[in-house]
Coordinates of C-alpha atoms in Angstrom, one line a residue:
M1 CA -33.9 41.9 5.3
K2 CA -33.1 44.1 2.3
V3 CA -35.3 46.5 0.4
V4 CA -33.9 47.1 -3.1
I5 CA -35.4 50.0 -5.1
G6 CA -34.8 50.4 -8.9
Q7 CA -33.1 53.8 -9.4
G8 CA -32.1 54.0 -12.9
S9 CA -33.2 57.0 -14.9
C10 CA -36.6 55.3 -15.7
G11 CA -37.2 54.5 -12.0
I12 CA -36.2 58.0 -10.8
A13 CA -38.5 59.6 -13.5
S14 CA -41.3 57.5 -12.1
G15 CA -40.7 58.6 -8.5
A16 CA -38.4 56.0 -7.1
Q17 CA -36.5 58.5 -5.0
Q18 CA -39.7 59.6 -3.3
T19 CA -40.6 55.9 -2.8
A20 CA -37.2 55.3 -1.2
G21 CA -37.7 58.3 1.0
E22 CA -41.1 56.9 2.2
F23 CA -39.5 53.5 3.1
E24 CA -36.8 55.3 5.1
R25 CA -39.4 57.4 6.9
Y26 CA -41.6 54.4 7.8
I27 CA -38.7 52.3 8.9
K28 CA -37.3 55.1 11.1
E29 CA -40.7 56.1 12.6
M30 CA -41.7 52.5 13.3
N31 CA -38.3 51.6 14.6
I32 CA -38.0 48.6 12.3
R33 CA -34.6 47.0 12.8
N34 CA -32.3 44.9 10.6
V35 CA -33.8 46.3 7.4
T36 CA -31.5 48.1 4.9
I37 CA -32.5 50.1 1.9
E38 CA -30.4 49.8 -1.3
K39 CA -30.6 51.0 -4.8
T40 CA -30.1 49.2 -8.1
G41 CA -30.2 50.0 -11.8
C42 CA -32.9 49.3 -14.4
I43 CA -33.9 45.7 -14.7
G44 CA -35.4 46.5 -18.1
A45 CA -39.1 46.6 -17.2
C46 CA -39.4 50.3 -17.4
F47 CA -43.2 50.1 -17.5
L48 CA -43.3 48.7 -14.0
E49 CA -41.2 51.3 -12.3
P50 CA -40.8 52.1 -9.5
I51 CA -39.9 48.5 -8.7
V52 CA -39.2 47.3 -5.2
D53 CA -37.6 43.9 -4.4
I54 CA -37.6 42.6 -0.8
Y55 CA -35.0 40.0 0.0
S56 CA -34.7 37.8 3.1
D57 CA -31.6 37.7 5.3
E58 CA -30.5 34.7 3.2
D59 CA -30.6 37.0 0.1
E60 CA -33.7 35.2 -1.3
L61 CA -36.3 37.3 -3.2
E62 CA -39.4 37.3 -1.1
G63 CA -41.5 39.7 -3.2
R64 CA -41.2 41.9 -6.3
Y65 CA -43.5 44.9 -6.0
V66 CA -44.2 47.1 -9.1
N67 CA -45.5 50.6 -9.7
V68 CA -44.7 51.3 -6.0
F69 CA -45.6 55.0 -5.7
P70 CA -45.2 56.6 -2.3
E71 CA -48.8 56.1 -1.3
K72 CA -48.4 52.3 -1.5
V73 CA -45.3 52.2 0.8
G74 CA -47.2 52.2 4.1
E75 CA -49.2 49.1 3.3
I76 CA -46.1 47.2 2.0
V77 CA -44.2 48.1 5.1
G78 CA -47.0 47.0 7.4
T79 CA -47.8 43.8 5.6
H80 CA -44.4 42.6 4.6
L81 CA -41.7 44.2 6.7
I82 CA -43.8 44.0 10.0
G83 CA -46.4 41.3 9.3
G84 CA -44.1 38.9 7.4
K85 CA -46.6 38.4 4.5
T86 CA -46.5 39.7 1.0
A87 CA -48.7 42.6 0.0
E88 CA -50.5 40.6 -2.8
A89 CA -52.2 43.6 -4.4
Y90 CA -48.9 45.2 -5.4
L91 CA -46.9 42.1 -6.5
I92 CA -45.8 41.7 -10.1
N93 CA -48.4 39.7 -12.1
K94 CA -47.8 36.7 -14.3
E95 CA -48.2 38.6 -17.6
S96 CA -45.5 41.1 -16.5
E97 CA -43.3 38.3 -15.3
K98 CA -43.4 36.9 -18.8
Y99 CA -41.7 40.1 -20.0
L100 CA -38.6 39.1 -17.9
N101 CA -38.9 35.3 -18.0
L102 CA -38.9 35.1 -21.8
Q103 CA -35.6 36.9 -22.1
K104 CA -32.0 35.6 -22.0
R105 CA -29.7 37.8 -19.9
V106 CA -26.0 38.0 -20.8
V107 CA -25.3 41.7 -21.1
M108 CA -27.9 42.6 -18.5
R109 CA -27.2 39.7 -16.1
N110 CA -26.3 42.1 -13.3
C111 CA -28.8 44.9 -14.0
G112 CA -31.4 45.1 -11.3
Q113 CA -29.4 42.6 -9.2
I114 CA -26.6 44.7 -7.8
N115 CA -26.0 48.2 -6.4
P116 CA -24.2 49.9 -9.3
E117 CA -22.4 52.2 -6.9
S118 CA -20.8 49.3 -5.0
I119 CA -17.8 47.5 -6.4
D120 CA -18.2 44.9 -3.7
D121 CA -21.6 43.9 -5.0
Y122 CA -20.1 43.4 -8.4
I123 CA -17.2 41.3 -7.0
K124 CA -19.7 39.1 -5.1
R125 CA -21.2 38.1 -8.5
G126 CA -17.8 37.2 -9.9
G127 CA -16.8 40.7 -11.0
Y128 CA -13.2 41.2 -12.2
K129 CA -12.5 37.5 -12.2
S130 CA -12.6 37.4 -16.0
A131 CA -10.1 40.3 -16.1
E132 CA -7.8 38.5 -13.6
K133 CA -8.1 35.3 -15.6
A134 CA -7.2 37.1 -18.8
V135 CA -4.3 38.9 -17.5
K136 CA -2.8 36.2 -15.3
E137 CA -3.6 33.0 -17.2
M138 CA -4.1 33.8 -20.9
Q139 CA -2.0 35.2 -23.7
P140 CA -3.5 38.1 -25.7
E141 CA -3.7 35.8 -28.8
N142 CA -5.7 33.3 -26.8
I143 CA -8.2 36.0 -25.8
I144 CA -8.6 37.0 -29.4
D145 CA -9.2 33.3 -30.3
E146 CA -12.0 33.2 -27.7
M147 CA -13.5 36.3 -29.2
E148 CA -13.4 34.7 -32.6
A149 CA -15.0 31.5 -31.2
S150 CA -17.8 33.5 -29.7
G151 CA -18.8 35.0 -33.0
L152 CA -19.5 38.4 -31.3
R153 CA -20.2 41.2 -33.7
G154 CA -20.1 44.9 -32.9
R155 CA -23.4 45.9 -31.3
G156 CA -23.4 49.5 -32.3
G157 CA -24.0 49.5 -36.0
A158 CA -23.0 47.3 -38.9
G159 CA -22.0 44.3 -36.9
F160 CA -18.3 44.0 -37.7
P161 CA -16.6 40.9 -36.2
V162 CA -15.1 42.1 -32.9
W163 CA -12.1 39.7 -33.0
K164 CA -11.0 41.1 -36.4
K165 CA -10.8 44.6 -34.9
W166 CA -8.9 43.4 -31.9
K167 CA -6.5 41.3 -34.0
D168 CA -5.8 44.1 -36.4
T169 CA -5.0 46.5 -33.5
R170 CA -2.9 43.8 -31.8
E171 CA -0.8 43.3 -34.9
Q172 CA 0.2 47.0 -35.2
E173 CA 3.6 48.0 -34.0
S174 CA 3.5 51.2 -31.9
D175 CA 4.8 52.6 -28.7
V176 CA 1.3 53.6 -27.6
K177 CA -2.1 52.0 -28.3
Y178 CA -5.6 53.1 -27.2
V179 CA -8.9 51.5 -26.4
I180 CA -12.0 53.7 -26.7
C181 CA -15.4 52.8 -25.4
N182 CA -18.0 54.5 -27.6
G183 CA -20.9 55.5 -25.3
D184 CA -22.3 58.2 -27.7
E185 CA -25.7 56.6 -28.0
G186 CA -27.8 59.1 -29.9
D187 CA -30.7 57.3 -31.6
P188 CA -34.1 58.5 -30.6
G189 CA -35.8 55.8 -28.7
A190 CA -32.6 53.9 -27.8
F191 CA -31.4 53.8 -24.2
I192 CA -29.4 50.6 -23.9
D193 CA -26.0 52.1 -23.2
R194 CA -27.5 54.4 -20.6
A195 CA -29.1 51.6 -18.7
L196 CA -25.9 49.5 -18.8
L197 CA -23.8 52.3 -17.5
E198 CA -26.4 53.1 -14.8
G199 CA -27.0 49.5 -13.8
D200 CA -23.6 47.7 -14.2
P201 CA -20.7 50.1 -14.9
H202 CA -18.0 47.8 -13.6
N203 CA -18.9 45.2 -16.3
I204 CA -18.0 47.8 -19.0
I205 CA -14.8 48.7 -17.2
E206 CA -13.8 45.0 -17.0
G207 CA -14.5 44.5 -20.7
M208 CA -12.2 47.4 -21.5
I209 CA -9.4 46.0 -19.3
I210 CA -9.6 42.6 -21.1
C211 CA -9.7 44.4 -24.5
A212 CA -6.7 46.5 -23.6
Y213 CA -4.7 43.5 -22.5
A214 CA -5.6 41.7 -25.7
V215 CA -4.7 44.5 -28.1
G216 CA -1.7 45.8 -26.2
A217 CA -3.1 49.1 -25.1
S218 CA -2.1 51.0 -22.0
S219 CA -4.6 53.8 -22.2
G220 CA -8.4 53.8 -22.4
I221 CA -11.1 56.4 -22.9
M222 CA -14.8 56.2 -22.1
Y223 CA -16.7 58.7 -24.3
V224 CA -20.2 59.2 -22.9
R225 CA -23.0 61.6 -23.9
A226 CA -23.5 64.6 -21.6
E227 CA -27.2 63.9 -21.7
Y228 CA -26.6 60.9 -19.4
P229 CA -25.8 62.6 -16.1
L230 CA -26.6 59.7 -13.9
A231 CA -24.6 57.3 -16.0
V232 CA -21.7 59.6 -15.9
E233 CA -22.0 60.0 -12.1
R234 CA -22.0 56.2 -11.5
L235 CA -19.2 55.6 -14.0
E236 CA -17.0 58.2 -12.3
K237 CA -17.6 56.4 -9.0
A238 CA -16.9 53.0 -10.5
L239 CA -13.6 54.2 -12.1
K240 CA -12.4 55.5 -8.7
Q241 CA -13.4 52.3 -7.0
A242 CA -11.6 50.1 -9.6
E243 CA -8.5 52.2 -9.2
K244 CA -8.6 51.9 -5.4
K245 CA -8.9 48.1 -5.7
G246 CA -6.0 48.0 -8.1
F247 CA -8.0 46.8 -11.1
L248 CA -6.8 49.9 -13.0
G249 CA -3.4 51.6 -12.9
K250 CA 0.1 50.1 -12.6
N251 CA 0.8 46.3 -12.6
I252 CA -2.8 45.1 -12.6
F253 CA -3.2 41.8 -10.7
G254 CA 0.5 41.8 -9.9
S255 CA 1.4 41.5 -13.6
D256 CA 3.4 43.7 -16.0
F257 CA 0.2 45.0 -17.5
S258 CA -0.8 48.6 -16.7
F259 CA -3.9 50.3 -17.9
D260 CA -5.7 53.5 -17.1
I261 CA -9.1 54.8 -18.2
T262 CA -10.2 58.5 -18.5
L263 CA -13.8 59.6 -18.9
R264 CA -14.6 62.2 -21.6
I265 CA -18.0 63.8 -22.0
G266 CA -19.4 64.3 -25.5
A267 CA -21.4 67.4 -26.4
G268 CA -24.3 65.5 -28.0
A269 CA -23.5 65.5 -31.7
F270 CA -25.1 62.4 -33.3
I271 CA -22.3 62.2 -35.8
C272 CA -19.8 61.5 -33.0
G273 CA -21.3 58.0 -32.7
E274 CA -19.2 57.3 -35.9
E275 CA -15.8 56.2 -34.7
T276 CA -13.6 58.5 -36.7
A277 CA -15.8 61.6 -35.8
L278 CA -15.6 60.5 -32.2
I279 CA -11.8 60.4 -32.4
A280 CA -11.7 63.8 -34.0
S281 CA -13.9 65.1 -31.1
L282 CA -11.5 63.6 -28.6
E283 CA -8.6 65.3 -30.2
G284 CA -10.3 68.7 -29.8
Q285 CA -11.3 68.9 -33.5
Q286 CA -14.8 69.3 -35.0
G287 CA -16.5 66.0 -34.9
L288 CA -16.3 65.1 -38.6
P289 CA -15.9 61.6 -40.1
K290 CA -12.8 60.7 -42.1
I291 CA -12.4 58.5 -45.1
R292 CA -11.4 55.0 -44.3
P293 CA -9.0 53.3 -44.8
P294 CA -6.8 53.8 -42.8
Y295 CA -9.1 52.4 -40.1
P296 CA -8.6 53.5 -36.4
S297 CA -7.0 50.1 -35.7
K298 CA -4.0 51.3 -37.8
R299 CA -4.2 55.1 -37.4
G300 CA -6.7 56.3 -34.8
Y301 CA -6.4 58.5 -31.8
W302 CA -3.4 60.8 -32.2
K303 CA -2.5 58.7 -35.2
K304 CA -1.9 55.7 -33.0
P305 CA -3.5 52.2 -33.3
T306 CA -6.9 52.5 -31.6
N307 CA -9.6 49.9 -30.9
V308 CA -13.2 51.3 -30.7
N309 CA -16.1 49.3 -29.4
N310 CA -19.4 50.4 -28.1
I311 CA -20.7 49.8 -24.6
E312 CA -22.9 46.7 -25.3
T313 CA -20.1 45.1 -27.2
L314 CA -17.7 45.4 -24.3
A315 CA -20.4 44.2 -21.9
N316 CA -20.2 40.8 -23.5
V317 CA -16.5 40.4 -23.0
P318 CA -16.3 39.4 -19.3
Y319 CA -19.0 36.7 -20.0
I320 CA -17.0 35.3 -22.9
I321 CA -13.8 35.0 -20.9
E322 CA -15.6 33.5 -18.0
N323 CA -17.6 31.0 -19.9
G324 CA -15.7 30.6 -23.1
G325 CA -16.5 31.8 -26.6
A326 CA -18.5 28.6 -27.4
S327 CA -20.9 29.5 -24.7
L328 CA -21.9 32.8 -26.4
A329 CA -21.8 31.1 -29.8
S330 CA -24.4 28.5 -28.7
M331 CA -27.0 31.3 -28.7
G332 CA -28.2 33.1 -31.7
T333 CA -27.9 32.1 -35.4
E334 CA -25.1 30.8 -37.6
K335 CA -23.9 34.3 -38.6
S336 CA -25.3 36.4 -35.7
K337 CA -24.2 34.9 -32.4
G338 CA -25.2 35.7 -28.8
T339 CA -27.9 38.0 -27.5
K340 CA -29.0 41.5 -28.4
V341 CA -30.5 44.1 -26.2
F342 CA -33.4 46.1 -27.7
A343 CA -35.0 49.3 -26.5
L344 CA -38.7 48.9 -27.0
A345 CA -40.7 52.1 -27.2
G346 CA -43.9 53.3 -28.8
K347 CA -47.3 51.6 -28.7
A348 CA -46.3 48.3 -27.2
K349 CA -48.1 47.3 -23.9
R350 CA -44.8 46.6 -22.1
V351 CA -41.9 48.9 -23.0
G352 CA -38.3 48.9 -21.8
L353 CA -35.2 46.8 -22.5
V354 CA -35.4 43.3 -23.9
E355 CA -32.5 41.0 -24.2
V356 CA -33.0 38.0 -26.5
P357 CA -30.9 35.5 -28.5
M358 CA -30.2 36.7 -32.0
G359 CA -32.7 35.2 -34.4
T360 CA -35.7 35.8 -32.2
T361 CA -38.5 37.1 -34.4
L362 CA -40.0 40.5 -34.3
K363 CA -43.4 39.0 -33.5
E364 CA -42.0 37.1 -30.5
I365 CA -40.4 40.4 -29.2
I366 CA -43.5 42.6 -29.8
F367 CA -46.3 40.2 -29.0
D368 CA -45.0 37.4 -26.7
I369 CA -42.6 39.5 -24.6
A370 CA -44.0 43.0 -24.9
G371 CA -47.7 41.9 -24.9
G372 CA -48.7 43.3 -28.3
I373 CA -50.3 46.7 -28.9
R374 CA -51.8 48.7 -26.0
D375 CA -55.3 50.1 -25.9
G376 CA -56.6 47.4 -28.3
G377 CA -54.8 48.9 -31.2
R378 CA -53.5 47.0 -34.3
F379 CA -49.9 46.6 -35.1
K380 CA -48.8 48.6 -38.2
A381 CA -45.0 48.7 -38.3
A382 CA -41.9 48.7 -36.3
Q383 CA -39.1 51.2 -36.9
V384 CA -35.9 49.1 -36.3
G385 CA -32.5 50.7 -36.0
G386 CA -33.3 54.3 -35.1
P387 CA -33.3 57.2 -37.5
S388 CA -30.9 55.2 -39.8
G389 CA -33.2 52.1 -39.7
G390 CA -36.3 51.3 -41.6
C391 CA -40.0 50.6 -41.0
I392 CA -40.9 46.9 -41.1
P393 CA -44.6 46.1 -41.8
E394 CA -47.0 43.6 -40.4
E395 CA -46.4 41.0 -43.1
L396 CA -42.8 40.8 -42.1
L397 CA -43.3 40.3 -38.4
H398 CA -41.9 36.8 -38.6
T399 CA -38.5 38.3 -39.6
P400 CA -35.7 36.9 -37.4
V401 CA -33.8 39.7 -35.7
D402 CA -30.3 39.1 -36.9
Y403 CA -28.0 41.3 -39.0
E404 CA -28.7 39.6 -42.4
S405 CA -32.5 39.2 -42.0
I406 CA -33.1 42.8 -40.8
T407 CA -30.9 44.3 -43.5
A408 CA -32.8 42.4 -46.1
T409 CA -36.0 44.2 -45.1
G410 CA -34.3 47.6 -45.7
A411 CA -33.8 48.3 -42.0
I412 CA -30.7 47.8 -39.8
I413 CA -30.2 46.5 -36.3
G414 CA -28.1 49.6 -35.4
S415 CA -27.9 50.2 -31.7
G416 CA -31.1 48.3 -31.1
G417 CA -34.0 50.7 -31.0
I418 CA -37.4 49.3 -31.8
I419 CA -40.3 51.8 -32.0
V420 CA -43.7 50.0 -32.3
M421 CA -46.4 51.8 -34.2
D422 CA -50.2 51.2 -34.6
E423 CA -52.7 52.5 -37.1
T424 CA -52.7 56.0 -35.5
T425 CA -49.2 56.5 -37.0
C426 CA -48.8 58.1 -40.4
M427 CA -45.9 56.4 -42.1
V428 CA -45.2 59.4 -44.3
D429 CA -45.0 61.7 -41.3
M430 CA -42.8 59.1 -39.5
A431 CA -40.3 59.2 -42.4
R432 CA -40.4 63.0 -42.3
Y433 CA -39.7 62.9 -38.5
F434 CA -36.6 60.7 -38.8
L435 CA -35.3 62.5 -41.9
D436 CA -35.7 65.8 -40.1
F437 CA -33.4 64.4 -37.3
T438 CA -30.7 63.1 -39.7
A439 CA -30.7 66.2 -41.8
K440 CA -30.2 68.4 -38.7
E441 CA -27.5 66.0 -37.3
S442 CA -25.5 65.9 -40.6
C443 CA -22.1 67.2 -40.1
G444 CA -22.2 68.9 -43.5
K445 CA -19.0 67.4 -44.8
C446 CA -20.6 65.6 -47.8
N447 CA -22.6 67.4 -50.4
Y448 CA -24.9 64.4 -50.8
C449 CA -25.7 64.1 -47.1
R450 CA -25.8 67.8 -46.4
I451 CA -27.9 68.9 -49.4
G452 CA -29.6 65.6 -50.3
T453 CA -31.2 65.0 -47.0
R454 CA -32.4 68.6 -46.9
R455 CA -34.0 68.2 -50.4
M456 CA -35.7 64.9 -49.3
L457 CA -37.0 66.6 -46.2
E458 CA -38.5 69.4 -48.3
I459 CA -40.4 66.9 -50.4
L460 CA -41.7 65.1 -47.4
E461 CA -42.8 68.4 -45.9
R462 CA -44.7 69.1 -49.1
I463 CA -46.4 65.8 -49.0
T464 CA -47.4 66.0 -45.3
T465 CA -48.8 69.5 -45.8
G466 CA -50.9 68.7 -48.9
T467 CA -48.7 70.8 -51.3
S468 CA -47.0 67.9 -53.1
K469 CA -46.2 67.7 -56.8
D470 CA -46.4 65.0 -59.4
G471 CA -43.3 62.9 -59.4
D472 CA -42.4 63.5 -55.7
I473 CA -42.2 59.8 -54.9
E474 CA -40.0 59.2 -57.9
M475 CA -37.8 62.1 -56.9
L476 CA -37.6 60.8 -53.3
N477 CA -36.4 57.4 -54.6
E478 CA -33.8 59.0 -56.9
L479 CA -32.4 61.3 -54.1
A480 CA -32.3 58.4 -51.7
E481 CA -30.1 56.3 -54.0
K482 CA -27.8 59.3 -54.5
V483 CA -27.5 60.0 -50.8
Q484 CA -26.8 56.4 -50.1
D485 CA -24.1 56.0 -52.8
G486 CA -22.5 59.4 -52.4
S487 CA -22.2 59.8 -48.6
M488 CA -18.9 59.1 -46.9
C489 CA -20.0 57.7 -43.5
G490 CA -22.8 55.6 -42.1
L491 CA -25.0 58.5 -41.2
G492 CA -25.5 59.6 -44.8
Q493 CA -25.5 56.1 -46.2
T494 CA -28.4 55.0 -44.0
A495 CA -30.3 58.3 -43.6
P496 CA -32.7 57.5 -46.5
N497 CA -33.7 54.1 -45.0
P498 CA -36.9 55.3 -43.3
V499 CA -38.0 56.9 -46.6
I500 CA -37.1 53.9 -48.8
T501 CA -38.9 51.4 -46.5
T502 CA -42.0 53.5 -46.1
I503 CA -42.3 53.9 -49.8
R504 CA -41.7 50.2 -50.4
Y505 CA -44.2 49.0 -47.8
F506 CA -46.6 51.9 -47.5
R507 CA -46.7 53.4 -50.9
N508 CA -50.5 53.7 -50.7
E509 CA -50.2 56.2 -47.9
Y510 CA -47.9 58.4 -50.0
K511 CA -50.5 58.2 -52.8
D512 CA -53.3 59.1 -50.4
H513 CA -51.4 62.2 -49.4
I514 CA -50.4 63.2 -53.0
V515 CA -53.5 62.2 -55.0
D516 CA -56.4 62.4 -52.5
R517 CA -54.9 65.0 -50.2
K518 CA -55.7 63.0 -47.2
C519 CA -53.9 61.4 -44.3
T520 CA -55.6 58.1 -43.3
A521 CA -54.1 58.3 -39.8
G522 CA -55.3 61.8 -39.4
V523 CA -51.9 63.1 -38.3
C524 CA -51.0 65.4 -41.2
K525 CA -52.7 68.8 -41.4
F526 CA -52.9 69.9 -45.0
E527 CA -52.6 73.5 -45.9
T528 CA -55.1 73.1 -48.7
A529 CA -57.7 71.9 -46.2
Q530 CA -57.4 75.0 -44.2
Q531 CA -58.0 77.4 -47.1

């Protein structure tokens, strides 16, 4: 029998290590034999942590227990491990099961299913078979053809077709080429990359191996935020295990292909999520974006051809090689293929990670999967795409989540953060919060971004403190257009999105603040009201 305890960051924060300690204590004190305790990563249902799965000797799931805090362990041990019956009171209920059952797992297919610190667990589920197939049976051009057939678009921002990046890098003539995995996930509310690295690090490594073979690279770099210590720890272990098995290094799978990966830790600058700023950081320079073209595929790390993809993008690659590009393309929409992982946070009843086919509506995600608004609240808006995204109102809940449809609302998919808001949220203050973030994270290279976001923030601070002036809304709109048009990189170009969308969909709240000096949500504290 096997007791598997979720120990991603969310599980650990909920007390999973203490829960594991209690299981170990009871099993030892009661001399229960033939029971092992193992760890796994986040299955995505963060609201249910700590999660404990008990498997039979035949590796069949006998019971999934949720919110298993230390005081519940004794009863589960006595009832299930000793008595052979499930402890019904602590089993996952049908409503919570819907959260998982309504999803389609591609990227997260191994998360919560394997021990992320065991390469053997990954291999048992077919791990590294795709890399072996790619290296031993396929030509690089065939791999790129499969990527084109899959329709996979980059999952970290604007959704650029992955195969085009790979093809462009492949076509460059150079003595050295690089593959970089961008793990600098910095959006407030987004934790997709962290969960993938904590729960299934070998899948990312395998995706990098296939990418490197396809583009002709011999060196890879994983760039991960320092704020993700557990992800870094498990990734370091995974890299050592892959090297020991011969999946990294010289003559991989007995071929002429050699590839190494080094791990580099980012200092936490949001701007380094932009690929040219990330490359500058890797070279020891200040993390500032550069004008493109030339793109990194032609002139990247140390001026050599470089392919940059983010973690979720690379996590799709082994699946595509194993099942064929058409398999991924069968999911999603005509222009947005496959699945997308979203990080749900805020006022939803069930929060965590959700993986669904592209084209699933916001309403389906928030109400069918996440169960709607907690505490009997009413949905007001969803901030989609992080600080560079936009606020989508109730009347647009039927919007399909794909690149074109979300962009049409004024938001972006970005890295996949969705923050759900109810009527206790002030939309003006929400815009101020996100603009405060982007203004502070601006690298300062562009005048429009450095100064323009600061001036916009000053206006929002006036509005939310009751000291606004006539024409502030018009000035915000004008500045937003200038910042969008004049900024060099994606940070500045998208920074005004929260302001633009809240003015577009919640202009009445701006007027309430400016004309009536009141905040309907009761969030803003006006200076005039205190005098």
